[in-house]
Amino acid sequence: MGGDIFGRELRLISFGESHGPVVGAIVEGAPAGLPLSEEDVQRILDLRRPGQSELVSQRAERDRVEILSGVFNGFTTGAPISMIVRNEDIDSSYYEEISRFPRPGHADYVARLKYSGYNDFRGGGRFSGRLTVSMCMAGAVAMKILEKLGIEVMAYSLEIGGERAEGFTLDDARNYRYMNPVRAPNEESYLRMAAAIERARREGDSLGGIVEAIALNVPPGLGEPIFDTIEGDIAKAMFSIPAVKGVEFGSGFRAARMRGSEHNDPIRVIDGKIRYKKNDHGGAIGGITTGEPIILRVAFKPTPSIAKPQETVDLELLRNVEIKVKGRHDPCVVPRAVVVVESMLAFTIADHIMRSMRGAI
Amino acid sequence: MGGDIFGRELRLISFGESHGPVVGAIVEGAPAGLPLSEEDVQRILDLRRPGQSELVSQRAERDRVEILSGVFNGFTTGAPISMIVRNEDIDSSYYEEISRFPRPGHADYVARLKYSGYNDFRGGGRFSGRLTVSMCMAGAVAMKILEKLGIEVMAYSLEIGGERAEGFTLDDARNYRYMNPVRAPNEESYLRMAAAIERARREGDSLGGIVEAIALNVPPGLGEPIFDTIEGDIAKAMFSIPAVKGVEFGSGFRAARMRGSEHNDPIRVIDGKIRYKKNDHGGAIGGITTGEPIILRVAFKPTPSIAKPQETVDLELLRNVEIKVKGRHDPCVVPRAVVVVESMLAFTIADHIMRSMRGAI
Amino acid sequence: MGGDIFGRELRLISFGESHGPVVGAIVEGAPAGLPLSEEDVQRILDLRRPGQSELVSQRAERDRVEILSGVFNGFTTGAPISMIVRNEDIDSSYYEEISRFPRPGHADYVARLKYSGYNDFRGGGRFSGRLTVSMCMAGAVAMKILEKLGIEVMAYSLEIGGERAEGFTLDDARNYRYMNPVRAPNEESYLRMAAAIERARREGDSLGGIVEAIALNVPPGLGEPIFDTIEGDIAKAMFSIPAVKGVEFGSGFRAARMRGSEHNDPIRVIDGKIRYKKNDHGGAIGGITTGEPIILRVAFKPTPSIAKPQETVDLELLRNVEIKVKGRHDPCVVPRAVVVVESMLAFTIADHIMRSMRGAI
Amino acid sequence: MGGDIFGRELRLISFGESHGPVVGAIVEGAPAGLPLSEEDVQRILDLRRPGQSELVSQRAERDRVEILSGVFNGFTTGAPISMIVRNEDIDSSYYEEISRFPRPGHADYVARLKYSGYNDFRGGGRFSGRLTVSMCMAGAVAMKILEKLGIEVMAYSLEIGGERAEGFTLDDARNYRYMNPVRAPNEESYLRMAAAIERARREGDSLGGIVEAIALNVPPGLGEPIFDTIEGDIAKAMFSIPAVKGVEFGSGFRAARMRGSEHNDPIRVIDGKIRYKKNDHGGAIGGITTGEPIILRVAFKPTPSIAKPQETVDLELLRNVEIKVKGRHDPCVVPRAVVVVESMLAFTIADHIMRSMRGAI
């Protein structure tokens, strides 16, 4: 048991279930004096809200955040910041059969095993993508810490269903990603990705994709050798997002085919400052930030819930069956995952900022 | 500061520096009653020892482990198991200039920044690949826990310098990987990889590669939603190994281009047991092990220390210079990393085993 | 910042403020399959509720618990159990001046310093005795774990205002303590304590006292050398209860005046079982439970809020002033603290039970 | 298992056994740039060394510390500081029978139970007072942090065998405590305590006592509500010292008999600064330091090893026996415990200093 707490100095406690009364988050260890309102949190939450287009599921959640503690007169107090979103528009009737006929690609079967059948299986319970709501709420707090230091975090859909974004600038991504429902960094890639998702949806199937995330203006020196590396902590954060299958930094898996002379980033004095000439390292060397942008890519598998019939077992009669998964599902989770990736990236960096305020005496 | 402790129930504390008196490890939280001898640990350590061939560096370390506590009459006692290896054959003269001329691809510059110049920079200090000795020592203890449960952990060089192993079976890998100095899973790939390394070495350059790791007979139910997922904890462990740039599980980044109907692993009753028909999920769904083999791939960048001249800065005069890195270096770290990947994978699984012994009452 | 999480395997996260929307608790790491209802928690909460007599303050809180997650179909699921109590009947008008005129014996001044004035000072905020509500909620869950193992936890007022309970048996304490508003173990001591409290109240003053707590049927072997001793963890839990000034186990401070021949508990075979002849050790030796009852005493200072005028400072004008503390206050916190002591004792033992389920392999 | 790590930002890992090769300590999380030498650590270690007089045991340990990592060029590097002391002059022959005939007042029996007989029982193993060596080593590092901030930590024997020190000043204690083998604060009390110890020794018996400890110039604001109170963390540290039965702060158990009007410390402007008129609170209110001296008292039971015959059981034949404990033992542990109390107090404060460097942004 356990596993619901993330971070060391800044800690996120996730609670709630998909079809229980609430999804919630507590941010513990946040400094006093951050300006924070429900609107600040709502703004982030709204970026993951479905129901905005045909491309995401039609569950009509309003997802209104309530801050229950830790904020006073518009500022954080240093006490735990607890936030909840009430679950509404729940139709659990679809899900009763989950406990008997585990859905391929979902955690239904292992959850039943692990919790001896006591888990709240409705809608996937703790394993539902809905729990990313708590990540976004925490991300909103983390972003307030980053703002103080001028750090910017940004993610976008780099690739969906094999359609890869190309020819975009950082500014394109910054300005356009939340202007389109697939969170593509520019219009051309948006159109291609949207068409691919629509195609998959019509065929009762689903798509995977890749989210790319960048953190700018990160101070050098964050991250700790040997175990609490900035990459290791970010990767752990990313794997807590449902459907993630891989994480890479900088040149990533491509680095495996590079030579040292090609991969090493030359160090230069540029405008009187020490900089790296390029950024194949992705913003961290030896687990420590270099001051260059942190850049990572996160691979998402295709949504496991599809309309097509699938093979599974009847756990009561212990025999093979075929099922069709009911309920409302996104044909691709990547668009909704973008702000979640941003949130968890922001949270992990904020945690390390809190840690690193203790330097050499 | 901090960051030298890994794990939750089974904890690894790493200590020591590349050119200090020792490299050491403490394993805290291990159960009493495990058979453990210095030979058991030495066997693992020897698998990462250089000096065995021309393909790895010529530093003539014997790396003899001493167990200083936690073992009595040949069995673990439940107390912290402390182990050290004395650093021998140290020639720090090469390294004095590191503090002034940071080597590209190394942490020299960020370490100096982070620790206000107080870090032990000799040989890279805490950032040296030599610190993986502590990971192997801890891995040896973890493997004793896995053995009790019949779990097998195995890694091998899947790809080096673009030469990818093919046409091998699990048995090939199990039997052959430590029979050859590049840790390839079969002879054919060994020859190709060795030739590539030799070519790079002669050119004063270096290569990256990919290690594939597998854990067999892992019980279902390990891992915790939402944050302490088995993948997240393994990924964090992998990123603590120097030079790692990416980690993926099962179909990994390839999953981003699959459709749900293709990626989902059908659940079947096979011989009266519930099994997954294939293993694109890589042994874990929803962060929880499924009972299928855990399978992951870890991308390593090329060794940053190369003989070719490189661009860097003189930190004292704050101007651009060109350096040639001295010292003895592996043209490819992947062969030595294989047993380190095995060790950290074993450790992470053992930690989760210790956690999961508390199930439903 | 931080400090709101207690426990290692079973973790209690406290949130909320005295005059904010809620006081809440999350219990993380609880096993799946424990029967738990709101009534179970309410029963414990009601034992600390004021308004039951003239001896405790008149704030008319109903303190109705709502379980927001972690329970499904009447059983715990293994997910975080989040519980809140809405704050009602709040009159913050009394408290506005706290930030300017810190109350002697309260944390008003240090809280303002620590949080740079951003803390929610109303009613003492996080430092209010009201936060013990979260301890009771968590205690209710812990007691369910103890019940499974037949462990009984019991506390009572041993001494109030110098009036010490005498001549009572364990059964007296078990049956009578919640039958009387001062939580005395027998009627005779109740009458003396109640009279003392009434006297202090009429004089605008307050009293301290001692709570004695006992845990029965605790299995031997709980607690960990060297730091996570059972006494150390219980003591830490006790000092988290407001107004606690001292904690002692078994013979406690009296042991300082005993001789070894007198203090050592002889070990005997009694009815074929190994037992200690007496229990001056108080249930733990070397930090590990012995199987004998854990027995401890917790010293509480007198309630700092008194009706009498007191000396303090005007933090704005930085000069000495005299204040009279307004608001409704208990002339003695001990009666309300009894169930809090029980709760935190139960929680700490339950945490160690969760830890100790991993023994020698 | 587990329990060998203390602290949150500054972490002490204890390892080693009484009759194993070493006793060791790692201090993790210490800042870079602290001046630290083996002499600094040796100075603290020497203050707990036996063999200095007839009043403490005659085991002729030299206890020479070796620093194995974390220090470079005379300064801490930010990496783990590992330190060992080799165990010498070990005569384990006395102790073989411990596993069969558990000594009253010792953890022999519960250790055997807890570790299924695999524990290193020689000399008490992990439960030996010898393990306080690791606390002193860590204390030496912590004191370097305190020195930077001008914080002074001081402990002395307040009472031994009922002989209580009286009529001494803070300066007396500061100057005299390490000038006399019982660590009394002045000569008059030294003579009385020494005579009492000598009397007990001649009678084959032992004495308990009370150590009083004070920390001066502690900045206000250390400690965290609700659980990581400064008192709670100090108390936990104290209970990790063998033989401790009680801990109290400020007026302590005496507070239980005081009235609020008497106990509350008036707040005053003194010389333009805000101070408390007296210090019955003992340096912390609401778990947070006030800037007044932290003052605590720690009760020690009499040494359990006495020359007199004692009742115990033969664990193999499961019957009652009488034993005489062999070996060399202090008739009173208090004199040796004084520097251990100082060390753990210093460590706990240093840990909170490291935590509190993150304030309001």
XYZ file of C-alpha atoms in Angstrom, chain C:
361
model
C 7.757 24.169 5.460
C 6.347 20.692 5.583
C 5.833 18.651 8.710
C 2.207 17.738 8.105
C 2.796 14.050 7.468
C 3.235 11.482 10.233
C 4.156 7.831 10.004
C 6.150 5.708 7.641
C 3.996 2.884 6.306
C 0.726 4.182 7.582
C 0.804 7.881 6.998
C -1.398 10.610 8.376
C -1.606 13.845 6.448
C -3.245 16.619 8.436
C -4.788 19.616 6.715
C -7.086 22.497 7.515
C -7.171 25.387 9.925
C -9.221 26.309 12.955
C -11.308 28.912 11.154
C -10.920 27.751 7.556
C -13.557 25.719 5.714
C -12.482 22.313 7.072
C -10.244 20.268 9.280
C -9.162 17.152 7.434
C -7.070 14.030 7.507
C -5.825 11.571 4.974
C -4.697 8.134 6.014
C -2.396 6.768 3.372
C -1.067 3.229 3.280
C -3.957 1.568 5.094
C -4.560 -1.989 3.986
C -7.508 -2.907 1.813
C -10.348 -4.814 3.427
C -10.786 -3.030 6.761
C -14.450 -2.435 7.578
C -14.857 1.334 7.960
C -17.849 3.635 8.061
C -18.458 7.256 8.890
C -20.072 6.054 12.102
C -16.811 4.377 13.134
C -14.972 7.648 12.757
C -17.772 9.699 14.272
C -17.693 7.594 17.418
C -14.081 8.605 18.061
C -14.644 12.215 17.082
C -17.552 12.511 19.475
C -15.275 11.586 22.358
C -13.304 14.801 21.899
C -16.327 17.003 21.199
C -16.782 19.988 23.436
C -20.101 21.296 24.578
C -20.926 18.255 26.626
C -20.550 19.871 29.984
C -19.575 23.057 31.706
C -16.083 21.725 32.040
C -15.245 22.090 28.387
C -15.690 25.031 26.027
C -19.080 25.966 24.659
C -18.303 26.094 20.951
C -21.246 24.190 19.524
C -19.486 22.110 16.900
C -21.284 19.142 15.493
C -18.124 17.884 13.853
C -19.737 15.544 11.346
C -17.158 13.558 9.466
C -17.439 13.001 5.713
C -15.336 10.286 4.122
C -14.362 11.519 0.664
C -12.317 8.601 -0.644
C -10.706 5.279 0.103
C -13.822 3.425 1.264
C -16.058 1.398 -1.035
C -18.961 -0.824 -0.074
C -18.051 -0.410 3.615
C -14.447 -1.509 3.348
C -11.160 0.278 2.870
C -9.828 -0.076 -0.666
C -6.102 0.422 -0.137
C -6.372 3.963 -1.556
C -5.940 7.085 0.578
C -8.789 7.548 3.033
C -9.630 11.223 3.079
C -11.924 12.632 5.727
C -13.116 16.133 6.479
C -15.104 17.922 9.132
C -16.600 21.277 8.179
C -15.858 24.090 10.588
C -19.106 25.592 11.829
C -20.086 28.089 14.478
C -16.977 30.103 13.743
C -16.700 33.555 15.195
C -13.430 34.948 13.945
C -14.096 38.428 15.242
C -12.445 37.554 18.540
C -9.258 36.620 16.816
C -8.399 39.476 14.526
C -6.211 41.048 17.177
C -4.102 37.930 17.582
C -1.799 38.992 14.794
C -1.045 42.222 16.577
C -1.130 41.178 20.245
C 0.285 37.647 20.473
C -1.240 35.620 23.285
C 1.224 34.344 25.902
C 1.580 30.578 25.802
C 0.327 30.445 22.199
C 2.281 30.201 18.956
C 0.905 33.497 17.606
C 4.230 35.295 17.673
C 6.474 32.526 16.340
C 3.934 31.639 13.654
C 3.945 35.219 12.427
C 7.731 35.175 12.340
C 8.006 31.783 10.681
C 5.491 32.447 7.944
C 6.342 36.114 7.410
C 2.845 37.073 8.464
C 1.080 34.954 5.852
C -0.216 32.353 8.307
C -3.929 32.045 8.936
C -3.892 33.356 12.484
C -7.649 33.146 13.078
C -8.261 31.012 16.119
C -4.620 29.984 16.098
C -4.890 28.540 12.580
C -2.812 25.390 12.255
C -1.733 25.657 15.889
C -5.232 25.380 17.280
C -6.240 22.445 19.430
C -8.996 22.039 16.887
C -6.516 20.290 14.607
C -6.604 17.298 16.940
C -9.793 16.476 15.041
C -7.588 15.153 12.261
C -5.715 12.994 14.750
C -8.946 11.446 15.971
C -10.127 10.713 12.441
C -6.860 8.952 11.712
C -6.997 7.203 15.068
C -10.343 5.714 14.126
C -8.765 4.057 11.088
C -5.757 2.884 13.088
C -8.007 1.324 15.707
C -9.559 -0.829 12.984
C -6.124 -2.254 12.284
C -5.497 -2.835 15.982
C -8.875 -4.511 16.388
C -7.927 -7.093 13.781
C -5.024 -8.065 16.000
C -6.844 -7.807 19.312
C -4.813 -4.823 20.475
C -6.557 -2.451 22.865
C -5.564 1.152 23.417
C -6.763 3.106 26.404
C -6.002 6.503 27.937
C -7.425 8.475 30.838
C -6.760 11.540 32.939
C -4.274 10.417 35.571
C -3.898 13.816 37.133
C -5.501 17.233 36.750
C -4.470 20.307 38.688
C -2.504 18.106 41.042
C -5.485 15.841 41.722
C -4.161 12.394 40.950
C -6.343 9.363 40.323
C -5.749 6.541 42.741
C -7.102 3.167 43.665
C -8.444 2.298 40.253
C -8.074 -0.865 38.242
C -7.569 -1.308 34.530
C -11.212 -2.333 34.282
C -12.313 0.815 36.104
C -10.439 2.917 33.582
C -11.755 0.931 30.632
C -15.381 1.255 31.706
C -15.527 4.609 33.395
C -13.264 6.992 31.502
C -15.772 8.001 28.851
C -18.645 7.914 31.324
C -17.411 11.163 32.886
C -16.505 14.472 31.277
C -13.003 14.709 32.719
C -12.055 11.228 31.498
C -11.019 10.151 34.977
C -10.570 6.428 35.557
C -12.934 6.272 38.532
C -15.639 8.318 40.178
C -13.679 9.421 43.188
C -10.951 10.982 41.080
C -13.534 12.421 38.700
C -15.124 14.391 41.486
C -11.809 15.778 42.692
C -10.635 16.682 39.197
C -13.964 18.234 38.228
C -13.933 20.369 41.343
C -10.407 21.535 40.599
C -11.325 22.492 37.059
C -14.434 24.330 38.209
C -12.359 26.234 40.747
C -9.830 27.284 38.116
C -12.567 28.287 35.711
C -14.219 30.531 38.243
C -10.897 32.200 38.946
C -10.329 32.861 35.245
C -7.398 30.513 35.312
C -6.530 27.100 33.885
C -5.000 23.762 34.861
C -2.570 21.231 33.446
C -2.468 17.527 33.981
C -1.192 14.128 33.013
C -2.731 11.590 30.660
C -1.751 7.967 31.142
C -2.070 5.638 28.166
C -1.846 1.899 27.863
C -1.742 -0.461 24.915
C -2.600 -4.089 25.646
C -1.853 -7.242 23.655
C 0.796 -5.528 21.593
C 2.845 -8.184 19.817
C 6.522 -8.329 20.750
C 8.980 -7.142 18.130
C 7.445 -3.841 17.050
C 9.860 -0.919 16.805
C 13.194 -0.611 15.067
C 16.646 0.029 16.396
C 18.256 2.530 16.433
C 16.135 5.506 15.536
C 12.618 4.311 14.866
C 12.147 3.005 18.376
C 8.574 2.475 19.435
C 9.052 4.935 22.297
C 10.636 7.517 20.014
C 7.847 7.343 17.493
C 5.152 7.431 20.162
C 6.887 10.364 21.867
C 7.063 12.247 18.592
C 3.347 11.581 18.095
C 2.559 12.877 21.569
C 4.541 16.083 21.133
C 2.405 16.838 18.093
C -0.563 17.264 20.437
C -0.734 20.893 21.548
C 0.308 21.670 25.152
C 2.390 18.510 25.722
C 5.564 19.175 27.727
C 6.819 15.700 28.642
C 6.516 12.002 27.847
C 7.729 9.049 29.872
C 7.432 5.285 29.551
C 7.124 2.673 32.286
C 8.863 3.880 35.417
C 9.872 7.011 33.463
C 11.562 9.779 35.388
C 11.222 7.665 38.507
C 13.711 5.214 36.923
C 16.399 7.868 37.308
C 16.308 7.223 41.056
C 16.123 3.454 40.938
C 18.946 0.942 41.093
C 19.498 -1.648 38.398
C 18.620 -4.481 40.754
C 15.335 -2.766 41.449
C 14.448 -1.559 37.957
C 15.360 -4.576 35.806
C 12.330 -6.698 35.030
C 13.081 -10.361 35.700
C 12.212 -12.636 32.800
C 10.224 -15.700 33.753
C 8.500 -18.695 32.271
C 4.859 -18.272 33.273
C 2.312 -20.791 32.048
C 4.819 -21.992 29.488
C 5.244 -18.506 28.078
C 8.068 -16.068 28.491
C 6.934 -13.047 30.430
C 8.361 -10.179 32.399
C 7.646 -10.351 36.114
C 6.758 -6.676 36.301
C 6.648 -3.836 33.814
C 8.950 -1.040 34.885
C 10.233 -1.016 31.319
C 6.792 0.031 30.108
C 6.414 -2.421 27.261
C 9.592 -1.777 25.290
C 13.278 -2.516 25.722
C 15.894 -1.386 23.239
C 13.118 0.386 21.371
C 11.304 -2.914 20.691
C 8.025 -4.023 22.199
C 8.306 -6.903 24.660
C 4.728 -8.100 24.578
C 4.022 -6.488 27.957
C 1.609 -3.529 27.936
C 2.994 -0.286 26.575
C 2.454 2.271 29.294
C 3.216 5.953 29.077
C 2.387 9.255 30.685
C 2.003 12.538 28.874
C 2.305 15.872 30.693
C 0.066 18.743 29.549
C 0.637 22.341 30.459
C -2.331 24.428 31.623
C -4.471 25.931 28.843
C -2.690 29.100 27.786
C -5.921 30.995 27.122
C -7.091 32.371 30.441
C -9.504 35.119 31.376
C -6.977 36.917 33.586
C -5.061 39.858 32.154
C -1.637 38.988 30.764
C 1.497 40.759 29.645
C 2.363 40.791 25.952
C 3.534 43.150 23.246
C 1.939 45.240 20.541
C 3.844 43.986 17.502
C 3.015 47.049 15.465
C 4.096 49.687 17.941
C 6.681 47.375 19.506
C 5.772 48.163 23.062
C 4.503 46.333 26.098
C 0.775 45.992 26.635
C -1.665 44.036 28.773
C -4.352 41.918 27.164
C -7.321 39.809 28.135
C -7.782 36.810 25.847
C -11.319 36.570 24.515
C -13.063 33.560 23.091
C -14.329 30.283 24.525
C -11.695 28.092 26.087
C -11.432 24.978 28.129
C -10.042 25.645 31.576
C -8.187 22.335 31.115
C -7.384 20.584 27.849
C -6.676 17.230 29.429
C -10.217 15.793 29.234
C -10.384 16.470 25.513
C -6.839 15.273 24.983
C -7.516 11.776 26.269
C -9.022 10.449 23.052
C -6.366 12.299 21.065
C -3.648 10.498 23.002
C -5.459 7.225 22.352
C -5.712 8.058 18.677
C -2.086 8.943 18.173
C -0.935 5.961 20.226
C -3.115 3.694 18.098
C -1.828 5.285 14.927
C 1.818 4.879 15.869
C 1.358 1.253 16.823
C -0.577 0.572 13.625
C 2.207 2.164 11.608
C 4.727 -0.151 13.241
C 2.465 -3.123 12.670
C 2.400 -2.262 8.976
C 6.196 -2.046 9.025
C 6.739 -5.260 10.898
C 4.768 -7.451 8.591
C 8.041 -7.850 6.792
C 10.072 -10.101 9.040
C 12.878 -12.491 8.374
C 12.394 -14.324 5.095
